[in-house]
Coordinates of C-alpha atoms and ligand atoms in Angstrom, one line a residue:
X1 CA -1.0 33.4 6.1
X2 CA -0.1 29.8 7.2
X3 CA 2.3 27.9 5.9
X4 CA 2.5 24.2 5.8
X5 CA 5.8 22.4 4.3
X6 CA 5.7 18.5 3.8
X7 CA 8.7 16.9 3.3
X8 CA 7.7 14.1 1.1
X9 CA 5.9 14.0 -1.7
X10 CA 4.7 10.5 -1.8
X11 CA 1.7 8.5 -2.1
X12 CA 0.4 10.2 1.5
X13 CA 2.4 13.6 1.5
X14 CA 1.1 14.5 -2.1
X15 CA -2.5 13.6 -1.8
X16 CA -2.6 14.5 1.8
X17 CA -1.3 18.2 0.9
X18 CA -3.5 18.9 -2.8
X19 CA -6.1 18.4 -0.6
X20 CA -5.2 20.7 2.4
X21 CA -4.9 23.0 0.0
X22 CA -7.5 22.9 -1.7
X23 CA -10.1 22.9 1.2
X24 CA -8.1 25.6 2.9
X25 CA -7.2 28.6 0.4
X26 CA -6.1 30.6 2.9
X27 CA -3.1 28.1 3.9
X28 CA -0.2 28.0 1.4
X29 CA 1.2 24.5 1.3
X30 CA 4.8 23.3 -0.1
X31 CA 5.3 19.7 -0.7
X32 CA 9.1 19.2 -0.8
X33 CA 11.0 16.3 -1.5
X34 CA 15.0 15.3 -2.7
X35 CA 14.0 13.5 -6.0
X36 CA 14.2 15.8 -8.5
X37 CA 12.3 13.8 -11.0
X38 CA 9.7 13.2 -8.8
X39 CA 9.0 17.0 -8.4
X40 CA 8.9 17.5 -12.5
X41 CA 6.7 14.8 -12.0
X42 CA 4.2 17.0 -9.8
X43 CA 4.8 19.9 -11.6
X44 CA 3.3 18.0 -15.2
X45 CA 0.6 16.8 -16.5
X46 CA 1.4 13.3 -15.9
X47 CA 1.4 13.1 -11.8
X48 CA 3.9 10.3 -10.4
X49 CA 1.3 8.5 -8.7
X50 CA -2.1 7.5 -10.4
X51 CA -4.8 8.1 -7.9
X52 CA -8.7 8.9 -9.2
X53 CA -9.5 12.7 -8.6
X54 CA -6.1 13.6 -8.1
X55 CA -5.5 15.5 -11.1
X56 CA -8.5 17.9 -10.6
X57 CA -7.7 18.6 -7.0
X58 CA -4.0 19.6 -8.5
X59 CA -4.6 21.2 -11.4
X60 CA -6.9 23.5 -9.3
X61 CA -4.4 24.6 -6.9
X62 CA -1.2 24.0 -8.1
X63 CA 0.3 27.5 -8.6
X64 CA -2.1 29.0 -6.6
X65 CA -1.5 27.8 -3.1
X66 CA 0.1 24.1 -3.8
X67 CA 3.3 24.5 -4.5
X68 CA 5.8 21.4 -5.6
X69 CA 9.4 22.1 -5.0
X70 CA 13.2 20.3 -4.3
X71 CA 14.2 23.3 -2.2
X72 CA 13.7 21.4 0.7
X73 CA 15.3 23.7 3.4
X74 CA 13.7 27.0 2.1
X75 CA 10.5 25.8 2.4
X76 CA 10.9 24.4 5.9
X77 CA 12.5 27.6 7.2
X78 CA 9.7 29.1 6.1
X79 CA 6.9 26.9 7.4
X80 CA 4.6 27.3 10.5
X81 CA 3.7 23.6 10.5
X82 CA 6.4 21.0 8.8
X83 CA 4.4 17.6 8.1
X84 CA 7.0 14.8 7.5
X85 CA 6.1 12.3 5.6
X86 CA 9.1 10.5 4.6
X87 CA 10.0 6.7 3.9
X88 CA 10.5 4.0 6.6
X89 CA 12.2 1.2 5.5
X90 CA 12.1 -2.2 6.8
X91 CA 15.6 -2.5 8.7
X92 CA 17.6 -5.3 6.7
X93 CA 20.7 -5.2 9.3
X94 CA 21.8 -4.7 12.8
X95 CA 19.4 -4.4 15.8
X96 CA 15.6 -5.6 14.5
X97 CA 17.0 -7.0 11.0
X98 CA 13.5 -7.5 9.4
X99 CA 11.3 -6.1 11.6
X100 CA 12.0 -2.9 12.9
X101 CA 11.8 0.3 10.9
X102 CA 15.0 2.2 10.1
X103 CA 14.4 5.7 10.3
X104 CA 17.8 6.9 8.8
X105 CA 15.4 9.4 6.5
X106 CA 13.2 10.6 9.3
X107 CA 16.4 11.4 11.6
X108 CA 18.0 13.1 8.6
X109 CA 14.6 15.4 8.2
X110 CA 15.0 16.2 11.5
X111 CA 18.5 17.3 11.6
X112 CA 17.6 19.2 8.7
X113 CA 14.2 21.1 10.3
X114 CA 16.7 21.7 13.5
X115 CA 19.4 23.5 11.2
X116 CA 17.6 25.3 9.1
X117 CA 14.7 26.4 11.2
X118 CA 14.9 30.3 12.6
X119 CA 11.1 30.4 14.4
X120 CA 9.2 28.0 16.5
X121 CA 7.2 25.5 14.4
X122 CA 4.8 22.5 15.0
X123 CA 6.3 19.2 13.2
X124 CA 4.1 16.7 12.2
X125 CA 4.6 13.0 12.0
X126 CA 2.3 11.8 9.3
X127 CA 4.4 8.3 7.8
X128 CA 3.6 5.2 9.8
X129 CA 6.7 4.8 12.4
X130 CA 7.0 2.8 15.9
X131 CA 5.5 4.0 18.6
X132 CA 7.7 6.3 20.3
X133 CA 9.6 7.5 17.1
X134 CA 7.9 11.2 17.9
X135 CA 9.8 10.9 21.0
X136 CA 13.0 10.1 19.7
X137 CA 12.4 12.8 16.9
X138 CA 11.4 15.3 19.7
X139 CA 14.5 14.2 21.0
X140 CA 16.6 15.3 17.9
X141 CA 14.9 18.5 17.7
X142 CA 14.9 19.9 20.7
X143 CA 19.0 19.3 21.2
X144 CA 19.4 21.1 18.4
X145 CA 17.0 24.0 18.5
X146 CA 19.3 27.1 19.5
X147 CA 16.3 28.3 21.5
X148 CA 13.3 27.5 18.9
X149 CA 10.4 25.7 20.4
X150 CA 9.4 22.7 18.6
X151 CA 6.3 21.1 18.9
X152 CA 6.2 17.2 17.7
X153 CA 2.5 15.7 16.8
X154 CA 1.4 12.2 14.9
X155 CA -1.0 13.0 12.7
X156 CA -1.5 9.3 11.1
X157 CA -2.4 8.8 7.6
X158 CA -5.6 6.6 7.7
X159 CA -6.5 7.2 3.8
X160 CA -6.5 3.8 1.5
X161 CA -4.5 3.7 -2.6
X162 CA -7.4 4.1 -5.5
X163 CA -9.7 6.1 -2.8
X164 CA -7.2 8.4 -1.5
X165 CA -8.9 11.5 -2.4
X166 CA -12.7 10.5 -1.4
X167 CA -10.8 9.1 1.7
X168 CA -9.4 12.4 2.6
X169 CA -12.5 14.4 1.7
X170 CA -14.4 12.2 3.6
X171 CA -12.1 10.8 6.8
X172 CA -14.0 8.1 9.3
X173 CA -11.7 10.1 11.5
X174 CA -9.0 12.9 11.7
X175 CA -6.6 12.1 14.6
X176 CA -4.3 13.9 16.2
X177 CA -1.9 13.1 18.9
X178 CA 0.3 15.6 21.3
X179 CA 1.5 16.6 24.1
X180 CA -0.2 17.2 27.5
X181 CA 1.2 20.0 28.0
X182 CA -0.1 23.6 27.5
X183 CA 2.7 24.1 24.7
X184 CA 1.5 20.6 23.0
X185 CA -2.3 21.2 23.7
X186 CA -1.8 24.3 21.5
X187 CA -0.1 22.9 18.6
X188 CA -2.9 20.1 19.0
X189 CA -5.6 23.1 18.4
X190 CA -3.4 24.8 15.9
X191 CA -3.6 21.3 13.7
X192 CA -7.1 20.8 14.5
X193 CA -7.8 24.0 12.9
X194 CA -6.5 23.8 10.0
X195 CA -8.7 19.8 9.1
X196 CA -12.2 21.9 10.5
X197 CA -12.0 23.8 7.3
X198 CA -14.2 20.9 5.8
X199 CA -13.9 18.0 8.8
X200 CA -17.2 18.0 11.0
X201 CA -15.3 18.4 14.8
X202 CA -16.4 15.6 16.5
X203 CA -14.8 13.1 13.2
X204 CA -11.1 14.9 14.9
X205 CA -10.1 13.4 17.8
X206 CA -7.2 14.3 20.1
X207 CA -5.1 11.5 22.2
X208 CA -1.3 11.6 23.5
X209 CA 1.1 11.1 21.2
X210 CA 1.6 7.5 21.8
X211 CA -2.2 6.6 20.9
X212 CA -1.9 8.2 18.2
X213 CA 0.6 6.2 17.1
X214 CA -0.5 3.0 18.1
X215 CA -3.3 3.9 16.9
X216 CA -2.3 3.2 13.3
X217 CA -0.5 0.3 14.0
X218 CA -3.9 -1.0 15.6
X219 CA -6.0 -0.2 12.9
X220 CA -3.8 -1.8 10.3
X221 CA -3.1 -5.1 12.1
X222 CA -6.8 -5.6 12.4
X223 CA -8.1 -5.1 8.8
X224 CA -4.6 -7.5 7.7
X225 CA -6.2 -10.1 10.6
X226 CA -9.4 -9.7 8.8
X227 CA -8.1 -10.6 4.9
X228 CA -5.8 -13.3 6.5
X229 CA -9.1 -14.5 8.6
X230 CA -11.0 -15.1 5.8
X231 CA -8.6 -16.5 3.5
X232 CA -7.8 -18.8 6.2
X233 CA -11.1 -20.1 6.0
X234 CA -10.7 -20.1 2.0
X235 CA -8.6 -23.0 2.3
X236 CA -10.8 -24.6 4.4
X237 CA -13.2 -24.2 1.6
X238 CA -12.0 -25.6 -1.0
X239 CA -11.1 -28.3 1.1
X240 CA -14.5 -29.2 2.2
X241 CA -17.0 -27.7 -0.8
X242 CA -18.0 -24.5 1.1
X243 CA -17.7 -21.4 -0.9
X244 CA -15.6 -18.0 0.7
X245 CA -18.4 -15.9 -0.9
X246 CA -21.6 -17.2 0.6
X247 CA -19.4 -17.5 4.0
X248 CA -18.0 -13.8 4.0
X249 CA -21.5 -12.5 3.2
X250 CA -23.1 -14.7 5.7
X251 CA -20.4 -13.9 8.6
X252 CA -20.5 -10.1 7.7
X253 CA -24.4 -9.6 8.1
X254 CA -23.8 -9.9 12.0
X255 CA -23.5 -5.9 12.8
X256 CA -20.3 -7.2 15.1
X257 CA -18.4 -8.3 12.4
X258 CA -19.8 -5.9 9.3
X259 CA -19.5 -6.3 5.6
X260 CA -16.1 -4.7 4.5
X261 CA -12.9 -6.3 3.9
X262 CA -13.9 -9.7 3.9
X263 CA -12.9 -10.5 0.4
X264 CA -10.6 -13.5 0.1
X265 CA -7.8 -13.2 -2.3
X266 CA -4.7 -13.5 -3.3
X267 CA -3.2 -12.8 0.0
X268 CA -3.0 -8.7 0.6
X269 CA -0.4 -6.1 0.1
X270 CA 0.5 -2.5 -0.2
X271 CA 3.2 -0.3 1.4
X272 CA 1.6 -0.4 5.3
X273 CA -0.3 -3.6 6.5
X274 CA 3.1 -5.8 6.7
X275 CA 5.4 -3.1 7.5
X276 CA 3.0 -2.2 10.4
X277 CA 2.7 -5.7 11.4
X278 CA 6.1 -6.2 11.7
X279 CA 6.6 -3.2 13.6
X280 CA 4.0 -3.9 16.0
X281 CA 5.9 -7.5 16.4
X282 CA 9.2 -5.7 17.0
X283 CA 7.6 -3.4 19.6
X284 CA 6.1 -6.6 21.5
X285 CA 9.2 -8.3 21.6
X286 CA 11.2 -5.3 22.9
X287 CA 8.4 -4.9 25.7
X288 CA 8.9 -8.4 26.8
X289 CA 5.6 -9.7 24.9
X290 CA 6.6 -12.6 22.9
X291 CA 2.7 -14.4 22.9
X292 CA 1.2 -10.8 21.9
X293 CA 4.2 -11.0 19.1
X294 CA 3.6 -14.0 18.1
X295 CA -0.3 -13.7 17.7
X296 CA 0.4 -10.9 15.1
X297 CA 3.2 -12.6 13.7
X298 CA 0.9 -15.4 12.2
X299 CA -1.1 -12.9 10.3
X300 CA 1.4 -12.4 8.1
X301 CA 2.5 -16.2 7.9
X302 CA -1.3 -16.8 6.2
X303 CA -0.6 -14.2 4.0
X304 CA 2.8 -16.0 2.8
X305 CA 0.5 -18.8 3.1
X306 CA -1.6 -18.0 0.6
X307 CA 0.4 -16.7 -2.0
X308 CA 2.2 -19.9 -1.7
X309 CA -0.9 -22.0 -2.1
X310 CA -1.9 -20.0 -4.8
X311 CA 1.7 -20.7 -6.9
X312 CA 0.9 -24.4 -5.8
X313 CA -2.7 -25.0 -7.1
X314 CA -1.4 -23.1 -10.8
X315 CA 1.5 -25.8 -10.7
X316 CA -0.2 -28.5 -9.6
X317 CA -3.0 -28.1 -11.8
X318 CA -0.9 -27.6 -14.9
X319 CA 0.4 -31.5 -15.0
X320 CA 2.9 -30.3 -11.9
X321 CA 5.1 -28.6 -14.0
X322 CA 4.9 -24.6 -15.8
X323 CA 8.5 -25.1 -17.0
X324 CA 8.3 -23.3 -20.8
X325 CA 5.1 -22.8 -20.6
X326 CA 3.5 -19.2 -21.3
X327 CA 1.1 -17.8 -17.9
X328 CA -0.4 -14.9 -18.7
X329 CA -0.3 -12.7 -15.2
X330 CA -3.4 -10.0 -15.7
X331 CA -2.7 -7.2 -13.2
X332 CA 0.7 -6.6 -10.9
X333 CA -0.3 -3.6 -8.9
X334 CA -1.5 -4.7 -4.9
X335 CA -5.0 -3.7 -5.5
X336 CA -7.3 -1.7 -8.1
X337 CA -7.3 1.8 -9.1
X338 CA -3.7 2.1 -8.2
X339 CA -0.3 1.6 -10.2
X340 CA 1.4 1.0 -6.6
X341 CA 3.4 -2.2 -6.4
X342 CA 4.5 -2.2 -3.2
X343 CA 4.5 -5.8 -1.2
X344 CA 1.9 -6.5 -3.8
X345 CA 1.2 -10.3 -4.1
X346 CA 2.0 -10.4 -7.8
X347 CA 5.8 -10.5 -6.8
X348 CA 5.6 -13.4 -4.6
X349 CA 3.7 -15.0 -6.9
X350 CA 5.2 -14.5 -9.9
X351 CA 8.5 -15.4 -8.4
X352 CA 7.1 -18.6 -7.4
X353 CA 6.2 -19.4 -10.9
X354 CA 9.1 -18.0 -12.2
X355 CA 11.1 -20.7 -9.9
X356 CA 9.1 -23.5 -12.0
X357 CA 10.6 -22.1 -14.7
X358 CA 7.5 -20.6 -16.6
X359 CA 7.7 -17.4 -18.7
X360 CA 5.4 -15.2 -18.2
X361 CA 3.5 -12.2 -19.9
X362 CA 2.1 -9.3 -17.9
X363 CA -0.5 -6.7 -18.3
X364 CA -1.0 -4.2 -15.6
X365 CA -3.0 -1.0 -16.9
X366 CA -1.1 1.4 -14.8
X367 CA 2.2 -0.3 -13.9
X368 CA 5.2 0.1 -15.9
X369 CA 7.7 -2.4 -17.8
X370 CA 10.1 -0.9 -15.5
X371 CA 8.5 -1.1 -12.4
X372 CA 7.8 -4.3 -12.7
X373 CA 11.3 -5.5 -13.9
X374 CA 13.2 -3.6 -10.9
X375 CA 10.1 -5.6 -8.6
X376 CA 11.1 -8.8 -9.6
X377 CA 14.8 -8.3 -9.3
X378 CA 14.7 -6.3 -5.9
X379 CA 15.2 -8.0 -2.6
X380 CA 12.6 -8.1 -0.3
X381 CA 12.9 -4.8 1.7
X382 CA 14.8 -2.6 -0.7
X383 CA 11.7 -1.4 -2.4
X384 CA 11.2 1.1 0.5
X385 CA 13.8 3.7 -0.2
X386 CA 13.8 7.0 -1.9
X387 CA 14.0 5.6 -5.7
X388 CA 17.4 7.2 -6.6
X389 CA 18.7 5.3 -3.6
X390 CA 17.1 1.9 -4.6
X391 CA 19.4 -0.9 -6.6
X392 CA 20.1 0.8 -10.0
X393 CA 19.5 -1.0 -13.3
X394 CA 17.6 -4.0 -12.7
X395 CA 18.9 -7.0 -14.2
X396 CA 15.8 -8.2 -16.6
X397 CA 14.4 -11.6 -15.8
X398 CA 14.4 -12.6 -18.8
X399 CA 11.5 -15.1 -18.9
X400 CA 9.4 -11.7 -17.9
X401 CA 7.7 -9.5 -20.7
X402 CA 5.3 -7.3 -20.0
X403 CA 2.8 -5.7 -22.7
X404 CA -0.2 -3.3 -22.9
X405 CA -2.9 -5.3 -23.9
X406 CA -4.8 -8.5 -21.7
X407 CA -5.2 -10.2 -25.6
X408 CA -1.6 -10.0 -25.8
X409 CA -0.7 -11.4 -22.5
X410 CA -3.0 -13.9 -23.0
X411 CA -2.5 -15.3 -26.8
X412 CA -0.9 -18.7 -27.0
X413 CA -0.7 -18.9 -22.6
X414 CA -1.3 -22.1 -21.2
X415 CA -2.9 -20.6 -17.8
X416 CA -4.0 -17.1 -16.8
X417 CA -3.8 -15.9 -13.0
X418 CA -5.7 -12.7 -12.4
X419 CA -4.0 -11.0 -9.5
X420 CA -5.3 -7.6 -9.5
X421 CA -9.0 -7.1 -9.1
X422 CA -8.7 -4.7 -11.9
X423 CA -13.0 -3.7 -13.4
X424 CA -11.4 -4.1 -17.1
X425 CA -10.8 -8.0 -17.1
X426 CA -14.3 -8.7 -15.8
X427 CA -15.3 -7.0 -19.2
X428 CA -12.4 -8.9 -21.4
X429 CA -14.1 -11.1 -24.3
X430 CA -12.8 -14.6 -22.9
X431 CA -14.2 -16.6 -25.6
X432 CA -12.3 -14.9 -27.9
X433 CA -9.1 -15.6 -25.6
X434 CA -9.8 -19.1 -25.4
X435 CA -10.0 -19.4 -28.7
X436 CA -6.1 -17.6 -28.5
X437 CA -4.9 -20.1 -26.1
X438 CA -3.4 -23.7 -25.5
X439 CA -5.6 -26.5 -24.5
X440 CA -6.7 -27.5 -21.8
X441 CA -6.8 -23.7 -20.9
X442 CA -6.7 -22.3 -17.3
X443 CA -8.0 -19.6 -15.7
X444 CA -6.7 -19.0 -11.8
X445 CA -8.9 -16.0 -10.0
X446 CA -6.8 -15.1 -6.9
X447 CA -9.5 -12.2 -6.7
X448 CA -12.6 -13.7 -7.4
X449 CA -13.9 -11.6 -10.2
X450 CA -14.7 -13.5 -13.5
X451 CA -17.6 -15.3 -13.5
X452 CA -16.4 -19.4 -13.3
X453 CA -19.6 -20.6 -14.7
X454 CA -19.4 -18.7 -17.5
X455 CA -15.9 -19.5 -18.6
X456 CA -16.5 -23.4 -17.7
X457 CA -18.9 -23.0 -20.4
X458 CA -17.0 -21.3 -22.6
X459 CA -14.1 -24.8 -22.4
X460 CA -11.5 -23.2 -19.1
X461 CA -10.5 -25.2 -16.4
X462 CA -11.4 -22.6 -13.5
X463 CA -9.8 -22.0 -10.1
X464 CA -11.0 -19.4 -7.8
X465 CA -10.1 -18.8 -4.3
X466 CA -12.0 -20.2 -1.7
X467 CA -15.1 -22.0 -3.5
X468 CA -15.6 -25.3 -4.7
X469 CA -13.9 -27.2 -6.8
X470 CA -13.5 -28.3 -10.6
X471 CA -13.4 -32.1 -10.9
X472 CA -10.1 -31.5 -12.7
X473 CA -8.4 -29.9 -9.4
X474 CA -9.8 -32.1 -7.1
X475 CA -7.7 -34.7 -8.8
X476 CA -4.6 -32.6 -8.1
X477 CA -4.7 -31.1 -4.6
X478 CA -2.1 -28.8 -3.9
X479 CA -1.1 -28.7 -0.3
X480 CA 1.2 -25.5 0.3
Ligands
UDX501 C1 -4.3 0.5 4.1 C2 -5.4 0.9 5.0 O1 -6.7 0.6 4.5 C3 -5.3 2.4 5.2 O2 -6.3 2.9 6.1 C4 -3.9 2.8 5.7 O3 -3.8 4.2 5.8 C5 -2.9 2.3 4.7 O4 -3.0 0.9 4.5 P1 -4.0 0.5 1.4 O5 -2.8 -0.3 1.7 O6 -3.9 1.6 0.5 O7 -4.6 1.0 2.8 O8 -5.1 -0.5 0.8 P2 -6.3 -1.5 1.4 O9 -7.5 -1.1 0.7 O10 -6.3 -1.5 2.9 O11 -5.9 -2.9 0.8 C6 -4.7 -3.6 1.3 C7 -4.6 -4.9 0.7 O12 -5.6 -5.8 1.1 C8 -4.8 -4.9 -0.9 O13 -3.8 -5.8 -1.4 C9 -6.2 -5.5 -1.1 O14 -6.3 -6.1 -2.3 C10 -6.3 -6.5 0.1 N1 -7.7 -6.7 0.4 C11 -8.5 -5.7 0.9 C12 -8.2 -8.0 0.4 O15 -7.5 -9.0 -0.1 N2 -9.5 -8.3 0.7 C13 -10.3 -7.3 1.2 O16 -11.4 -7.6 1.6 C14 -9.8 -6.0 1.3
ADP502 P1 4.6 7.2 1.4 O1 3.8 6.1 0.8 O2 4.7 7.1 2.9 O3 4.1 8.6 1.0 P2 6.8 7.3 -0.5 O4 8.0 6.4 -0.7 O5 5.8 7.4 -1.6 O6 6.1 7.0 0.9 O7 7.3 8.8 -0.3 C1 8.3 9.2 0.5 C2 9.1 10.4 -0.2 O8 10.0 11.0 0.7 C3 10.0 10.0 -1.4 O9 9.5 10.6 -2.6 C4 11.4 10.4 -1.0 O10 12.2 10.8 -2.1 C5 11.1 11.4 0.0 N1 12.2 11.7 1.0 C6 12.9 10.7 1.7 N2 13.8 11.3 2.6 C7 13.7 12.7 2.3 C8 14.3 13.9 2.9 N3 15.3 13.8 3.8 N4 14.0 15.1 2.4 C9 13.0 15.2 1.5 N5 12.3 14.1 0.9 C10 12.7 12.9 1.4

């Protein structure tokens, strides 16, 4: 029988691995990782990481050939195929301070496959590193291999938060990158192998390793260049009477272009699209590239952009000030379907407002009081580290509280921004929170999903992203 071990067990190593084994009964897979409560987490009803269809595929194989454990090194020693799927910090010091990714937990995986490890095995790089991090890991491994044979392959995890499980039933594509070799070409068929128990062949393709990692670099710089595209042109917008939605659907019927991910918002988030930028910026640079660099660079600078703009219109529209005043912030997680918080938008812009001194009241269904405490107390780039190594004890903002109820949130507000595109608060009864709030009340879409007509009627003063404008905001432009 095969054995896979992923050291891991994150938001790609646990998905990625229920589903390995549950498409592939004959493989028994071990998801390892150092946080103990994470494990117990796996191991219960009440999974660390909210993801639709996730339970089912657990419940069905945990025990049977999914197996969720903190004995890191046992597992590994037995494993034919170790995937590693480990955090990658943002660096924060030293050589590439705020670009580059540290990879003190991928080395430390390695060192830890190379010393416990008593038979050849294929090692598989499936978090989002720098290209030529599978060299350097190679590197690590094979110095230390007392005669084993290590094979090193990127495996790139392609598979979006909220759809991860339809995602990995149903890839676009599998890829695989590996060594040209006879040794890597192997390993390369001895990976493929194991996705053909329910991927169609010609959806796996095969590169050298460096494509492979580029690869998901690539892919993630172009669909952030397409959110910051468009909400480029949301600004423009409201500045001129145009409306996002008619131009996104009109720009997105040309086959070229296509229909997906042309939804202005908020500005986008999540734990890869910056990260990966930024990586791709630091590997420019290093090759001597600073135009290519600085072309990427500006995708994230919209992004800032419009989290900024968005913290101005709410001020500016509110008589300039939100000092005192109650803002009810309906959703904190980076997108739908997901309790993930990770470089979502939320923080920026509830930091902003929380700078203007407002106190605000938010409802996420699926993110935690906690969660969203240590979020707004963390610095920017120590949210990427295994959580019993991240800043302990959050201070509370105190002008923060968070309930479990949009009513709540919203009774006696002054303003309401919707930052998570959430299906719930397109259904919420907004006459009757009118009713609840201060006049003149506001309602500020950052993800265009309430109908504005509707609520105009209804007595709110509506902003949403990228169309035109109410008469009331037009008087009070806010330039970021
Ligand atoms: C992304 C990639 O899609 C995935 O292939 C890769 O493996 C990991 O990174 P993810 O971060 O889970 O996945 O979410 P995604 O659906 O890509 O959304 C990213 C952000 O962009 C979210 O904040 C989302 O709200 C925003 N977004 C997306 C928009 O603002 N507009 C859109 O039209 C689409
Ligand atoms: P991703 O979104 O890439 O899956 P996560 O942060 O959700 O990232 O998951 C990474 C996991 O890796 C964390 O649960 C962390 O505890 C674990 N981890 C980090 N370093 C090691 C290590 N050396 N051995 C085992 N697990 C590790």
């Amino acid at each position: 029988m095969v054995k896979i071990c992923c050291i891991g067990a994150g938001y790609v190593g646990g998905p990625t691995m229920a589903v390995i084994a549950l498409k592939c009964p004959s493989i028994e897979v071990a998801v390892v990782d150092i946080s103990k409560p994470r494990i117990a987490a796996w191991n219960s009803d009440q999974l660390p990481i909210y993801e639709p269809g996730l339970d089912a595929v657990v419940k069905e194989c945990r025990g049977r050939n999914l197996f969720f454990s903190t004995d890191v090194e046992k597992h590994v020693f037995e494993a034919d195929i170790v995937f590693v799927s480990v955090n990658t910090p943002t660096k924060t010091q030293g050589l590439g301070a705020g670009k580059a990714a540290d990879l003190t937990y991928w080395e430390s995986a390695a060192r830890m496959i190379a010393d416990v490890s008593k038979s050849d095995k294929i090692v598989v790089e499936k978090s989002t590193v720098p290209v030529k991090t599978a060299e350097a890991i190679e590197k690590i491994l094979t110095h230390n291999s007392k005669g084993i044979k290590f094979q090193i392959l990127s495996n790139p995890e392609f598979l979006a938060e909220g759809t991860a499980i339809e995602d990995l039933f149903k890839p676009d594509r599998v890829l695989i990158g590996g060594r040209e070799t006879p040794e890597g070409q192997k390993a390369l068929q001895t990976l493929k192998e194991v996705y053909a128990h329910w991927v169609p062949e010609e959806r796996i393709l095969t590169t050298n390793l460096w494509s492979a990692e580029l690869s998901k670099l690539a892919a993630n710089a172009f669909l952030a260049q397409r959110i910051s595209s468009v909400n480029a042109m949301s600004a423009l917008c409201e500045a001129t009477g145009a409306n996002i939605q008619q131009v996104s659907f009109a720009v997105g019927t040309d086959t070229r272009i296509g229909p997906k991910f042309l939804n202005a918002s908020v500005g986008f988030g999540g734990s890869c699209f910056q990260k990966d930028i930024l990586n791709l910026v630091y590997i420019c640079e290093c090759n001597g590239l600073p135009e290519v660099a600085e072309y990427w660079k500006q995708v994230i600078k919209i992004n800032d952009y419009q989290k900024s703009r968005f913290v101005n219109r709410v001020v500016s529209s509110m008589f300039n000030t939100v000092s005192s005043k109650k803002i009810a912030i309906l959703g904190f997680a980076f997108k739908k379907d997901t309790g993930d918080t990770r470089e979502t938008p939320a923080i920026d812009v509830c930091k902003g407002l929380l700078g203007d001194k407002a106190n605000l009241s938010i409802y996420d269904p699926q993110v935690t009081e906690d969660q969203i405490q240590r979020d707004l107390s963390m610095n920017k780039f120590d949210w990427d580290h295994p959580i019993h190594l991240q800043p302990t004890s959050p201070s509370t903002v105190k002008k923060v509280s968070v309930v479990w109820d949009a009513y709540e949130a919203t009774k006696d507000a002054h303003g309401i921004c919707i930052l998570t595109e959430w299906d719930e608060f397109k259904k919420l009864d907004y006459q009757r929170i009118y009713e609840n709030m201060q006049k003149p009340a506001f309602v500020f879409d950052g993800r265009n999903i309430v109908d504005a007509d509707k609520l105009r009627d209804i007595g709110f003063i509506v902003y949403s992203i990228g169309k035109p404008l109410d008469a009331w905001l037009k008087d009070m432009p806010a330039v970021a």
